[in-house]
Amino acid sequence: PTMAPTGLLVAVSTLFILALSILRDPKGNKPTINLKTSVRAWSHVKSLPTRLNTIRPPTRYRRASGFRPQGRREWVVSAADAPQGSLEVDYVLDKIYQSVFRGVDIAALPTEIEHLTSAQEDTGKYSIGRNRMRLTDGAFVGRDVETFEENPENNFIFSCGYDGETVWVVDESKFPVELSYDEREAMILGYWIFGSLYTLPHLRKDLQHTIVSDSVELAELGAGENDVVLRIQLRSDKYSSLAYSSIVVDTKTWLPKLSSSTYCNMEKSISLEDWKPSYGILMPTKTISTDSEGKKSTGYLNAVSVFPKENTNAGSNEDESVTDGKYPSLHIDPRNSNVYQKPSSEIRDTYWNTTMPNAVEIRTSRSGYILIPAKIDGEDLGYWIIDTGASSNAITTWGAKRLGLSIFGNDSAKVLGGNAEFTYVQASSLEVGPMKWSDPIFLAMSLDSTKNEGVRIVGILGFDFLSRVILEMRLSGSQSSWAGPNLANLYDPQTYDRDEGLGRLRASDKNAPEMGTTGLKFLSKTAHIEATVKGSNGEPSTNLMMLDTGAGNCLHFDKTKAAECGIVEEKGGLFASTSYFMGAGGAQVKSVRASIDWLEIGGVKLRSEGFDAELLDYHDDMSSAANGILGVKVLDGCKVIINYPQQELGIQALKPDLKSPPRRLFPFKS
């Protein structure tokens, strides 16, 4: 309701307090007035209008139902009463903008702001970095050097950027990856929140804003009685709006003090502390990040540079307390307008021996893994799993010890069935067929789940390997036994001709149908494709699914999300519906089986009596947009081209089922 005038509010409150203060004596005789209670309550009421005015908007911002009490919180904007574009949200954004940018007119703000930062993780990893933000359109670029206490000479160069459309990252793989879905949105929101760009009037059009009023969520965020919580996410008409951030704002200072982000089925919170002015703009000089596993990282803002609008080639640097002189890759040239754009994908750490054949004999393990021989530091220790579901390369701990690889840094990763602990190691070389890769980095970890594959497995070749090679493979091995040989042809991405590759596979089997292709998208550096699945109890549905050749089954889904696609537990039948398997995290994972009628990838329909899906009480999707995982057995009896550099998967069924139902496409189920 509209707020009453101060005088009326005080008068009504006084009468109410006097009524509460009238107490009967124990015998029920004449009433008495507890003056001590009345005076204390009156003092509280006198200060109430003043405290209300600290967060009450001026008349031009008010609506009839805009503000209302919420428990102990004196007055907050209700999300139900404050839809996108309402004046209450604008008021909050304006107050933050005025506090951060100190009332400076938009036209007078610098074009670009650059920060020099340092950070220390509780795992022992520390970093220094630079980031630059362009205030005109929200573009940004960041570069960091990460190193470890155990071995400071081993370090990772990490960079990321946003040019107004594309978001990209380059990590220890040295291969630029274009982010999509939740990851893309989370990266933009993270930079915009740190730089307070979300408050700039000309960037608000790209965002949706609401004020959080749910008492449970407010409590989880630790919002106090003087706080207001603003939720922001990218607009759904331009982005997919899968990630969002909740910002806790102190209404005494109108400065954000905490940001909590939800993306890729994970949560991350960042406290924004010690706001100090630099070039007339307030900035948080200390941050504490906490991820979904409880790992913390403390960051510091050490120096700031600005690049004025009228002279973008000149920057003004404050005294820098941390030097990055030994890391020239951190410097961002202010004269280079392309610094925000995705870097070239050219790889300089691989050598291709053109005198060697492209073909390499591969095998299929008992669980269906694709195994390829390779030499690490010149030694052939066994086979390696080609794993499109792995974001990095891995080597067994016994393999790392046998080679004497030095360890630097340790960490853990979320995997199916829990967390996997690992350390970083670096080899001198990895040779696979005609390709030789210099100075590859591996995660050294236990791979006990591969002990019963009938062959010695040394490690996993994931994104870092697959981004340096194009694989053409024929997978005609059995799903149930040690089978082989099959062949894989390895090609240099710099000289590979896509059309020739497709033609080469078609020519190898003239009776086979046309090869289909579908785009590859990467979430957490794991391959994802669109696939249409027909369960036995529903209509076909098209889903964004992880392609995981490191998973030995056909398909698996989160049980609840699968039901939305008509994929449900199979009741009765010859085989038991419930089973257990060991996840990479070491814990047993319970699953129930569901039948799959057919699967379609890139226009190629796959149908097999052996197709089934594992339904898990476990959420393993990398994105809110994703639903399900395609295991390696889906590709059995197919020819495939795994083309990470050009972000494409080619597939051809060696024994197509021409009697399968006609193709039907349905929207994403997420």
XYZ file of C-alpha atoms in Angstrom:
670
model
C 0.000 0.000 0.000
C 0.966 3.619 -0.449
C 2.920 4.864 2.543
C 1.006 7.076 4.977
C 2.288 10.557 5.846
C 4.796 10.543 8.661
C 2.540 12.325 11.168
C -0.350 9.922 10.698
C 1.996 6.931 10.899
C 3.428 8.148 14.193
C -0.013 8.879 15.657
C -1.442 5.481 14.751
C 1.673 3.731 16.010
C 1.482 5.615 19.326
C -2.087 4.502 19.953
C -1.154 0.936 19.084
C 1.793 0.946 21.474
C -0.261 2.413 24.310
C -2.835 -0.317 23.791
C -0.147 -2.981 23.991
C 1.337 -1.337 27.072
C -1.859 -1.460 29.158
C -1.371 -4.373 31.507
C -3.740 -5.782 34.098
C -2.457 -6.600 37.532
C -2.535 -10.250 38.651
C -5.937 -9.786 40.325
C -7.524 -8.337 37.204
C -8.183 -4.926 38.774
C -7.796 -1.532 37.145
C -5.430 -1.283 34.235
C -1.988 0.257 34.567
C 0.341 1.756 32.001
C 3.843 0.335 31.675
C 5.700 3.576 30.982
C 9.053 1.836 30.507
C 7.656 -0.260 27.668
C 5.931 2.745 26.110
C 9.029 4.937 26.122
C 11.192 2.213 24.558
C 8.571 1.543 21.866
C 8.056 5.252 21.206
C 11.770 5.688 20.635
C 11.614 2.909 18.048
C 8.626 4.478 16.270
C 10.240 7.916 16.137
C 13.171 6.477 14.215
C 11.001 4.395 11.877
C 10.206 7.073 9.261
C 13.883 7.996 9.050
C 14.897 4.386 8.447
C 12.117 3.944 5.920
C 13.307 6.971 3.995
C 16.755 5.442 3.573
C 15.387 2.891 1.115
C 12.052 4.431 0.150
C 12.118 5.690 -3.447
C 11.063 9.202 -4.384
C 7.509 9.673 -5.622
C 8.410 9.235 -9.301
C 9.533 5.657 -8.626
C 6.571 4.586 -6.491
C 3.597 2.441 -7.427
C 0.623 1.601 -5.258
C 1.809 -1.920 -4.447
C 5.525 -1.465 -4.967
C 6.797 -1.833 -1.412
C 5.578 -4.010 1.402
C 6.943 -5.429 4.658
C 8.652 -8.834 4.616
C 9.187 -10.192 8.121
C 12.211 -8.570 9.733
C 13.160 -6.822 6.498
C 11.659 -3.348 6.881
C 10.654 -2.775 3.270
C 11.679 -4.638 0.119
C 10.461 -4.769 -3.430
C 8.368 -7.851 -4.090
C 9.195 -9.868 -7.202
C 5.469 -10.363 -7.759
C 4.916 -6.607 -7.673
C 8.034 -5.716 -9.619
C 7.986 -7.274 -13.079
C 10.734 -6.600 -15.605
C 10.896 -2.913 -16.435
C 9.054 -1.731 -13.329
C 10.183 1.469 -11.671
C 11.196 -0.303 -8.466
C 13.872 -2.330 -10.243
C 15.071 0.795 -12.041
C 15.298 2.554 -8.712
C 17.545 -0.137 -7.242
C 19.740 -0.178 -10.357
C 19.953 3.621 -10.354
C 21.002 3.669 -6.705
C 23.759 1.106 -7.320
C 24.897 3.014 -10.407
C 25.033 6.299 -8.486
C 27.028 4.697 -5.665
C 29.518 2.866 -7.884
C 30.045 5.464 -10.612
C 29.708 8.370 -8.165
C 27.151 10.249 -10.213
C 29.475 10.566 -13.214
C 27.561 11.157 -16.427
C 27.590 8.234 -18.865
C 29.251 10.348 -21.553
C 32.103 11.217 -19.182
C 32.951 7.614 -18.265
C 36.100 6.069 -19.752
C 35.669 3.803 -22.755
C 37.632 0.954 -21.174
C 38.731 -0.029 -17.672
C 41.582 -2.456 -17.002
C 42.253 -4.280 -13.717
C 45.375 -6.002 -12.432
C 44.415 -8.765 -9.998
C 45.923 -11.547 -7.918
C 44.270 -14.562 -6.290
C 45.136 -17.410 -3.926
C 43.160 -20.667 -3.741
C 42.975 -22.845 -0.650
C 44.379 -25.700 -2.799
C 47.693 -23.857 -3.113
C 47.106 -22.548 -6.628
C 47.633 -18.822 -7.086
C 47.403 -16.483 -10.031
C 47.854 -12.966 -11.291
C 45.878 -11.538 -14.139
C 44.581 -8.632 -16.146
C 41.114 -7.990 -17.449
C 39.727 -5.192 -19.545
C 36.093 -4.187 -19.939
C 34.629 -1.982 -22.648
C 31.828 0.078 -21.164
C 30.234 0.951 -24.499
C 29.001 -2.587 -25.247
C 30.061 -4.778 -22.293
C 32.863 -6.552 -24.172
C 35.693 -7.902 -22.040
C 38.944 -9.816 -22.193
C 40.838 -11.459 -19.346
C 44.236 -13.113 -19.027
C 45.623 -15.003 -16.050
C 48.731 -16.951 -15.157
C 47.986 -19.787 -12.727
C 50.769 -21.584 -10.903
C 51.273 -23.820 -7.868
C 53.239 -23.663 -4.653
C 54.818 -27.084 -5.317
C 56.390 -26.008 -8.606
C 56.135 -22.286 -9.464
C 57.915 -22.817 -12.789
C 54.977 -24.844 -14.133
C 52.107 -22.521 -14.903
C 48.954 -22.298 -16.960
C 48.035 -19.362 -19.158
C 44.282 -18.814 -19.115
C 42.439 -16.264 -21.223
C 38.832 -15.510 -22.060
C 36.860 -12.873 -23.869
C 33.567 -11.563 -25.164
C 33.347 -9.425 -28.296
C 29.678 -8.550 -27.933
C 28.480 -11.841 -29.409
C 30.942 -14.717 -28.960
C 32.315 -15.852 -25.593
C 35.545 -17.848 -25.742
C 38.159 -19.343 -23.415
C 41.680 -20.710 -23.800
C 43.086 -22.802 -20.944
C 45.952 -25.273 -20.536
C 44.767 -27.048 -23.699
C 45.890 -23.916 -25.636
C 42.873 -24.366 -27.902
C 40.229 -21.596 -28.075
C 36.760 -22.889 -27.228
C 33.546 -21.017 -27.937
C 31.265 -21.231 -24.912
C 27.538 -21.833 -25.197
C 24.442 -22.181 -23.038
C 24.949 -21.804 -19.257
C 28.722 -21.321 -19.465
C 28.411 -18.473 -21.951
C 25.866 -16.651 -19.838
C 27.732 -17.227 -16.570
C 30.930 -15.766 -18.016
C 29.145 -12.591 -19.147
C 27.302 -12.175 -15.851
C 30.484 -12.731 -13.837
C 32.413 -9.959 -15.568
C 29.466 -7.573 -15.663
C 28.863 -8.004 -11.934
C 32.516 -7.454 -10.990
C 32.652 -4.305 -13.113
C 29.078 -3.212 -12.200
C 28.334 -3.027 -15.940
C 24.854 -4.446 -15.357
C 23.850 -1.069 -13.886
C 24.784 0.904 -17.023
C 21.523 2.148 -18.581
C 22.459 1.175 -22.142
C 23.280 -2.438 -21.114
C 20.143 -3.013 -19.039
C 18.195 -3.832 -22.200
C 20.171 -7.081 -22.526
C 19.171 -8.221 -19.032
C 16.128 -9.332 -17.101
C 15.919 -7.978 -13.547
C 13.738 -9.002 -10.626
C 13.804 -8.346 -6.907
C 13.910 -11.491 -4.758
C 11.269 -11.642 -2.029
C 11.139 -15.344 -1.148
C 12.041 -15.582 2.549
C 13.760 -18.962 2.196
C 16.012 -17.765 -0.614
C 16.771 -14.539 1.234
C 17.857 -16.569 4.256
C 20.039 -18.846 2.117
C 21.765 -15.796 0.663
C 22.316 -14.367 4.134
C 20.417 -11.175 3.324
C 20.048 -8.884 6.325
C 17.327 -6.422 7.250
C 19.098 -3.617 5.383
C 19.690 -5.654 2.224
C 17.813 -6.002 -1.025
C 18.465 -8.896 -3.426
C 18.513 -8.259 -7.162
C 18.390 -11.183 -9.595
C 19.740 -10.715 -13.112
C 19.947 -12.952 -16.155
C 20.385 -12.421 -19.862
C 17.228 -11.842 -21.855
C 15.684 -14.964 -23.370
C 15.018 -13.318 -26.724
C 18.762 -12.993 -27.314
C 20.166 -15.711 -25.072
C 18.803 -18.883 -23.545
C 18.539 -17.501 -19.971
C 19.830 -20.666 -18.315
C 22.172 -18.975 -15.828
C 21.308 -16.294 -13.317
C 22.950 -14.364 -10.515
C 21.475 -13.056 -7.275
C 23.166 -9.921 -5.960
C 22.833 -8.939 -2.301
C 22.941 -5.134 -2.024
C 23.440 -3.166 1.190
C 20.832 -0.393 1.104
C 22.862 1.735 3.521
C 25.650 2.139 0.970
C 23.883 0.796 -2.139
C 26.933 -1.336 -2.853
C 26.723 -5.049 -3.753
C 28.289 -7.290 -1.130
C 27.601 -10.798 -2.471
C 26.885 -12.428 -5.820
C 25.542 -15.979 -6.020
C 25.431 -17.556 -9.491
C 23.701 -20.725 -10.660
C 24.822 -22.333 -13.929
C 25.609 -25.771 -15.392
C 23.862 -27.319 -12.374
C 26.450 -25.722 -10.091
C 26.511 -22.756 -7.748
C 29.233 -20.235 -7.063
C 29.213 -17.305 -4.671
C 31.535 -14.300 -4.626
C 31.719 -11.786 -1.812
C 32.530 -8.244 -2.966
C 34.436 -6.420 -0.242
C 36.505 -3.313 0.534
C 35.044 -1.009 -2.108
C 37.481 1.816 -2.850
C 37.544 4.635 -5.417
C 39.808 4.601 -8.439
C 39.490 7.247 -11.153
C 36.276 8.315 -9.453
C 34.696 4.839 -9.673
C 34.152 2.524 -6.700
C 35.502 -0.999 -7.169
C 35.679 -4.070 -4.886
C 39.337 -4.526 -3.976
C 38.814 -7.935 -2.344
C 36.710 -10.914 -3.408
C 36.223 -14.367 -1.904
C 34.902 -16.999 -4.316
C 33.320 -20.250 -3.098
C 32.364 -22.964 -5.577
C 29.770 -25.727 -5.236
C 32.359 -28.041 -3.659
C 33.304 -25.491 -0.993
C 36.678 -24.540 -2.496
C 37.639 -20.953 -1.796
C 39.762 -18.432 -3.645
C 40.632 -14.980 -2.324
C 41.269 -12.306 -4.927
C 42.660 -8.779 -4.752
C 42.455 -5.779 -7.050
C 45.989 -4.406 -7.195
C 45.848 -1.684 -9.827
C 43.506 0.003 -12.287
C 44.022 1.645 -15.676
C 41.519 3.603 -17.747
C 41.409 4.427 -21.418
C 39.516 7.668 -22.072
C 36.918 7.856 -24.803
C 38.621 10.721 -26.594
C 41.994 8.933 -26.770
C 41.748 5.145 -26.701
C 45.456 4.779 -27.502
C 46.526 6.330 -24.220
C 46.145 4.762 -20.822
C 46.829 6.108 -17.375
C 48.288 3.603 -14.935
C 48.239 3.823 -11.185
C 51.108 2.471 -9.108
C 51.035 -1.325 -9.498
C 51.771 -3.351 -6.380
C 52.013 -6.607 -8.365
C 54.198 -6.843 -11.446
C 53.466 -9.031 -14.432
C 56.702 -8.223 -16.231
C 57.733 -11.897 -16.322
C 54.451 -12.776 -18.045
C 54.362 -10.696 -21.257
C 51.278 -12.607 -22.440
C 49.263 -10.749 -19.794
C 49.721 -7.358 -21.412
C 46.699 -6.150 -23.378
C 47.556 -3.707 -26.151
C 45.132 -0.748 -25.906
C 45.630 -0.031 -29.616
C 44.417 -3.495 -30.648
C 40.653 -3.332 -31.186
C 40.579 -7.085 -31.970
C 41.784 -8.085 -28.515
C 38.218 -9.051 -27.526
C 37.791 -11.482 -30.422
C 38.349 -15.238 -30.338
C 42.014 -16.066 -31.089
C 43.158 -18.181 -33.989
C 42.811 -21.954 -33.600
C 46.263 -22.600 -35.028
C 48.132 -25.176 -32.938
C 51.917 -24.805 -32.739
C 52.891 -27.639 -30.403
C 52.210 -30.591 -32.729
C 54.351 -32.048 -35.502
C 52.982 -34.274 -38.272
C 55.265 -36.827 -39.917
C 53.991 -36.905 -43.491
C 56.096 -39.993 -44.298
C 54.060 -42.134 -41.897
C 50.638 -43.615 -42.744
C 47.557 -41.935 -41.304
C 46.005 -45.257 -40.283
C 46.386 -46.598 -36.744
C 44.970 -49.901 -35.528
C 42.413 -49.394 -32.775
C 40.578 -51.895 -30.616
C 37.371 -52.114 -28.646
C 37.560 -53.166 -25.001
C 35.131 -55.381 -23.107
C 33.076 -52.358 -22.083
C 33.158 -50.946 -25.597
C 35.843 -48.286 -25.063
C 37.738 -47.169 -28.171
C 41.417 -47.927 -27.481
C 44.346 -46.492 -29.401
C 48.088 -47.158 -28.945
C 50.366 -44.226 -28.152
C 53.876 -43.526 -26.902
C 54.466 -41.148 -24.023
C 58.022 -39.876 -23.652
C 58.987 -42.520 -26.202
C 57.571 -45.467 -24.211
C 54.665 -47.702 -25.190
C 52.987 -48.516 -21.872
C 49.664 -49.733 -23.262
C 46.409 -48.428 -24.719
C 44.620 -45.108 -24.262
C 40.857 -44.495 -24.223
C 39.539 -42.005 -26.779
C 37.066 -40.108 -24.610
C 34.856 -37.309 -25.941
C 33.388 -36.963 -22.444
C 36.746 -35.994 -20.903
C 37.657 -32.315 -20.664
C 41.377 -33.093 -20.239
C 43.904 -35.853 -20.807
C 44.574 -38.247 -17.941
C 47.244 -40.792 -17.086
C 47.137 -43.491 -14.430
C 49.136 -42.782 -11.294
C 51.263 -45.874 -11.919
C 52.032 -44.633 -15.435
C 53.111 -41.212 -14.162
C 55.361 -42.828 -11.531
C 56.919 -45.237 -14.009
C 57.842 -42.362 -16.319
C 59.072 -40.244 -13.414
C 56.827 -37.317 -14.342
C 57.129 -34.428 -11.914
C 53.973 -33.490 -10.038
C 52.812 -29.904 -9.703
C 49.556 -28.977 -8.042
C 46.573 -31.074 -7.033
C 42.838 -30.692 -7.400
C 39.610 -32.657 -7.675
C 36.927 -32.936 -10.327
C 33.269 -33.888 -10.252
C 32.715 -37.233 -11.989
C 29.959 -39.829 -12.111
C 29.712 -41.337 -8.650
C 31.514 -38.616 -6.692
C 34.748 -36.628 -6.921
C 38.064 -37.795 -8.354
C 41.308 -36.513 -6.846
C 44.187 -35.830 -9.227
C 47.543 -34.114 -9.603
C 48.958 -32.304 -12.623
C 51.928 -33.790 -14.494
C 53.670 -32.808 -17.709
C 55.361 -35.118 -20.200
C 57.889 -34.248 -22.882
C 55.917 -35.757 -25.748
C 52.960 -37.893 -26.804
C 53.059 -39.763 -30.128
C 49.898 -41.146 -31.732
C 50.354 -42.427 -35.274
C 51.892 -39.668 -37.411
C 51.273 -36.955 -34.785
C 53.787 -35.879 -32.147
C 52.643 -33.477 -29.436
C 55.176 -31.555 -27.353
C 54.855 -30.848 -23.607
C 51.340 -32.248 -23.035
C 49.763 -31.848 -19.594
C 47.911 -34.737 -17.938
C 45.814 -35.295 -14.859
C 47.411 -38.140 -12.904
C 44.640 -40.120 -11.234
C 43.435 -43.591 -10.351
C 41.623 -45.365 -13.185
C 40.623 -48.475 -11.236
C 37.344 -48.776 -13.133
C 39.322 -49.818 -16.253
C 41.172 -52.754 -14.655
C 38.837 -55.416 -16.066
C 38.957 -54.382 -19.714
C 41.229 -57.287 -20.735
C 44.101 -55.005 -21.708
C 46.391 -52.561 -19.943
C 45.014 -49.034 -20.126
C 47.473 -46.208 -19.512
C 45.205 -43.203 -19.656
C 42.537 -41.135 -21.362
C 42.807 -38.881 -24.405
C 40.152 -36.198 -24.081
C 39.552 -32.668 -25.312
C 43.202 -31.587 -25.276
C 44.116 -34.412 -27.681
C 40.978 -34.334 -29.828
C 41.299 -30.587 -30.450
C 44.645 -31.271 -32.191
C 43.564 -34.038 -34.535
C 40.708 -35.114 -36.793
C 39.757 -38.775 -36.438
C 38.068 -40.908 -39.088
C 37.133 -44.271 -37.570
C 35.338 -47.463 -38.523
C 33.816 -49.101 -35.431
C 32.524 -52.534 -36.352
C 33.650 -54.431 -33.261
C 31.476 -56.519 -30.966
C 29.882 -54.854 -27.975
C 30.466 -57.765 -25.632
C 34.030 -59.024 -26.030
C 37.615 -57.998 -26.682
C 37.330 -57.202 -30.362
C 39.337 -55.757 -33.186
C 41.102 -54.669 -35.113
C 39.452 -51.563 -36.486
C 41.210 -48.605 -38.023
C 41.443 -44.925 -37.199
C 42.896 -42.383 -39.599
C 44.484 -39.318 -37.997
C 44.698 -36.027 -39.905
C 46.318 -32.660 -39.324
C 43.534 -30.050 -38.816
C 45.620 -27.429 -40.623
C 45.590 -29.396 -43.892
C 42.397 -31.444 -43.554
C 39.766 -31.076 -46.283
C 36.310 -31.739 -44.840
C 34.624 -32.559 -48.153
C 37.382 -34.975 -49.093
C 37.001 -36.670 -45.719
C 33.265 -37.213 -46.173
C 33.819 -38.428 -49.725
C 36.564 -40.789 -48.608
C 34.293 -42.570 -46.149
C 31.412 -42.776 -48.611
C 33.694 -44.283 -51.240
C 34.882 -46.962 -48.806
C 31.421 -48.554 -48.782
C 29.362 -47.740 -51.881
C 26.332 -49.644 -50.586
C 26.105 -47.547 -47.427
C 23.727 -44.562 -47.296
C 24.808 -40.935 -47.273
C 26.765 -39.843 -44.243
C 25.006 -37.467 -41.885
C 26.633 -34.602 -40.020
C 25.722 -32.638 -36.936
C 27.356 -29.765 -35.108
C 29.463 -30.238 -31.993
C 28.996 -27.930 -29.037
C 31.262 -27.971 -26.011
C 30.092 -27.711 -22.422
C 32.926 -27.873 -19.896
C 35.049 -29.015 -22.860
C 32.916 -32.121 -23.413
C 31.267 -32.836 -26.771
C 27.494 -32.355 -27.094
C 25.230 -32.985 -30.073
C 21.534 -32.866 -30.875
C 19.997 -36.339 -31.060
C 16.429 -37.576 -31.429
C 15.457 -40.465 -29.153
C 12.349 -42.649 -29.346
C 11.575 -44.470 -26.129
C 9.152 -47.372 -25.955
C 6.529 -45.293 -24.117
C 6.458 -41.920 -25.796
C 6.922 -39.743 -28.828
C 10.374 -38.977 -30.256
C 12.123 -36.036 -28.620
C 15.169 -34.068 -29.712
C 17.649 -33.419 -26.929
C 21.027 -31.813 -26.440
C 23.091 -34.819 -25.323
C 26.684 -35.386 -24.309
C 28.597 -37.666 -26.666
C 30.700 -39.670 -24.219
C 32.868 -42.368 -25.790
C 34.297 -42.929 -22.310
C 30.925 -44.286 -21.144
C 30.583 -47.982 -21.890
C 26.787 -48.102 -22.141
C 24.395 -46.953 -24.878
C 22.541 -44.089 -23.218
C 21.866 -42.829 -19.752
C 19.526 -40.191 -18.403
C 18.501 -38.543 -15.212
C 15.430 -40.596 -14.308
C 13.117 -37.618 -13.807
C 14.108 -35.796 -16.992
C 13.901 -39.017 -19.009
C 10.254 -39.485 -18.027
C 9.447 -36.160 -19.707
C 10.652 -37.711 -22.972
C 8.637 -40.914 -22.578
C 11.685 -42.932 -21.512
C 10.610 -44.882 -18.439
C 11.692 -47.924 -16.459
C 11.096 -51.259 -18.136
C 8.861 -53.481 -16.015
C 9.231 -57.265 -16.112
C 11.004 -58.961 -18.991
C 13.819 -61.471 -19.155
C 16.501 -59.311 -17.532
C 16.531 -57.511 -14.197
C 15.597 -53.867 -14.492
C 17.747 -52.630 -11.581
C 21.539 -52.777 -11.667
C 24.584 -51.122 -10.123
C 27.833 -49.956 -11.663
C 30.961 -48.259 -10.402
C 31.301 -44.578 -11.206
C 34.650 -42.903 -11.831
C 34.309 -41.303 -8.403
C 34.491 -44.740 -6.772
C 30.877 -44.925 -5.579
C 28.245 -47.371 -6.760
C 25.543 -45.817 -8.910
C 22.088 -47.394 -9.035
C 20.303 -47.536 -12.363
C 17.167 -48.979 -13.909
C 16.840 -49.970 -17.533
C 14.582 -48.531 -20.217
C 14.147 -49.699 -23.795
C 14.966 -47.439 -26.733
C 13.227 -48.020 -30.063
C 15.578 -45.925 -32.157
C 18.036 -43.051 -32.121
C 18.780 -40.483 -34.799
C 22.003 -38.463 -35.117
C 22.612 -36.060 -37.977
C 19.740 -37.520 -39.983
C 21.121 -41.070 -39.646
C 18.724 -43.410 -37.877
C 20.266 -46.064 -35.659
C 18.213 -49.004 -34.480
C 19.426 -52.036 -32.604
C 17.904 -54.688 -30.392
C 20.746 -53.998 -27.974
C 19.821 -50.351 -27.462
C 18.802 -49.508 -23.943
C 19.114 -46.621 -21.533
C 20.291 -46.482 -17.940
C 18.056 -44.259 -15.813
C 19.898 -42.819 -12.820
C 18.850 -41.136 -9.599
C 21.749 -38.841 -10.331
C 21.960 -35.544 -12.194
C 24.952 -35.648 -14.520
C 24.050 -33.173 -17.285
C 26.509 -30.351 -17.912
C 23.779 -27.809 -18.628
C 20.177 -27.077 -17.799
C 19.578 -27.340 -21.556
C 21.094 -30.828 -21.802
C 19.294 -34.121 -21.298
C 21.155 -37.402 -21.377
C 24.430 -39.008 -22.408
C 25.199 -41.061 -25.503
C 27.683 -43.814 -24.677
C 30.202 -45.444 -26.972
C 27.994 -48.443 -27.822
C 25.726 -46.114 -29.797
C 28.542 -45.837 -32.363
C 29.128 -49.579 -32.670
C 28.670 -50.573 -36.302
C 29.253 -47.016 -37.567
C 31.830 -44.987 -39.396
C 32.442 -41.653 -37.697
C 34.448 -38.484 -38.154
C 35.260 -36.718 -34.888
C 36.180 -33.208 -35.962
C 36.700 -30.962 -32.935
C 38.568 -28.174 -34.778
C 35.637 -27.635 -37.166
C 33.053 -28.544 -34.494
C 31.371 -31.323 -36.425
C 30.530 -35.006 -36.078
C 30.084 -37.155 -39.169
C 28.307 -40.507 -38.876
C 27.289 -43.353 -41.172
C 25.559 -46.582 -40.135
C 27.213 -49.639 -41.688
C 23.964 -51.612 -41.375
C 21.127 -49.089 -41.526
C 17.593 -50.096 -40.615
C 15.601 -48.935 -43.631
C 12.308 -50.013 -42.043
C 12.549 -47.657 -39.094
C 9.771 -45.068 -38.641
C 9.965 -41.757 -40.515
C 11.935 -38.979 -38.895
C 10.050 -36.726 -36.471
C 11.664 -33.817 -34.694
C 10.421 -32.280 -31.474
C 11.664 -29.294 -29.459
C 14.280 -29.664 -26.754
C 13.306 -31.304 -23.516
C 15.348 -29.774 -20.731
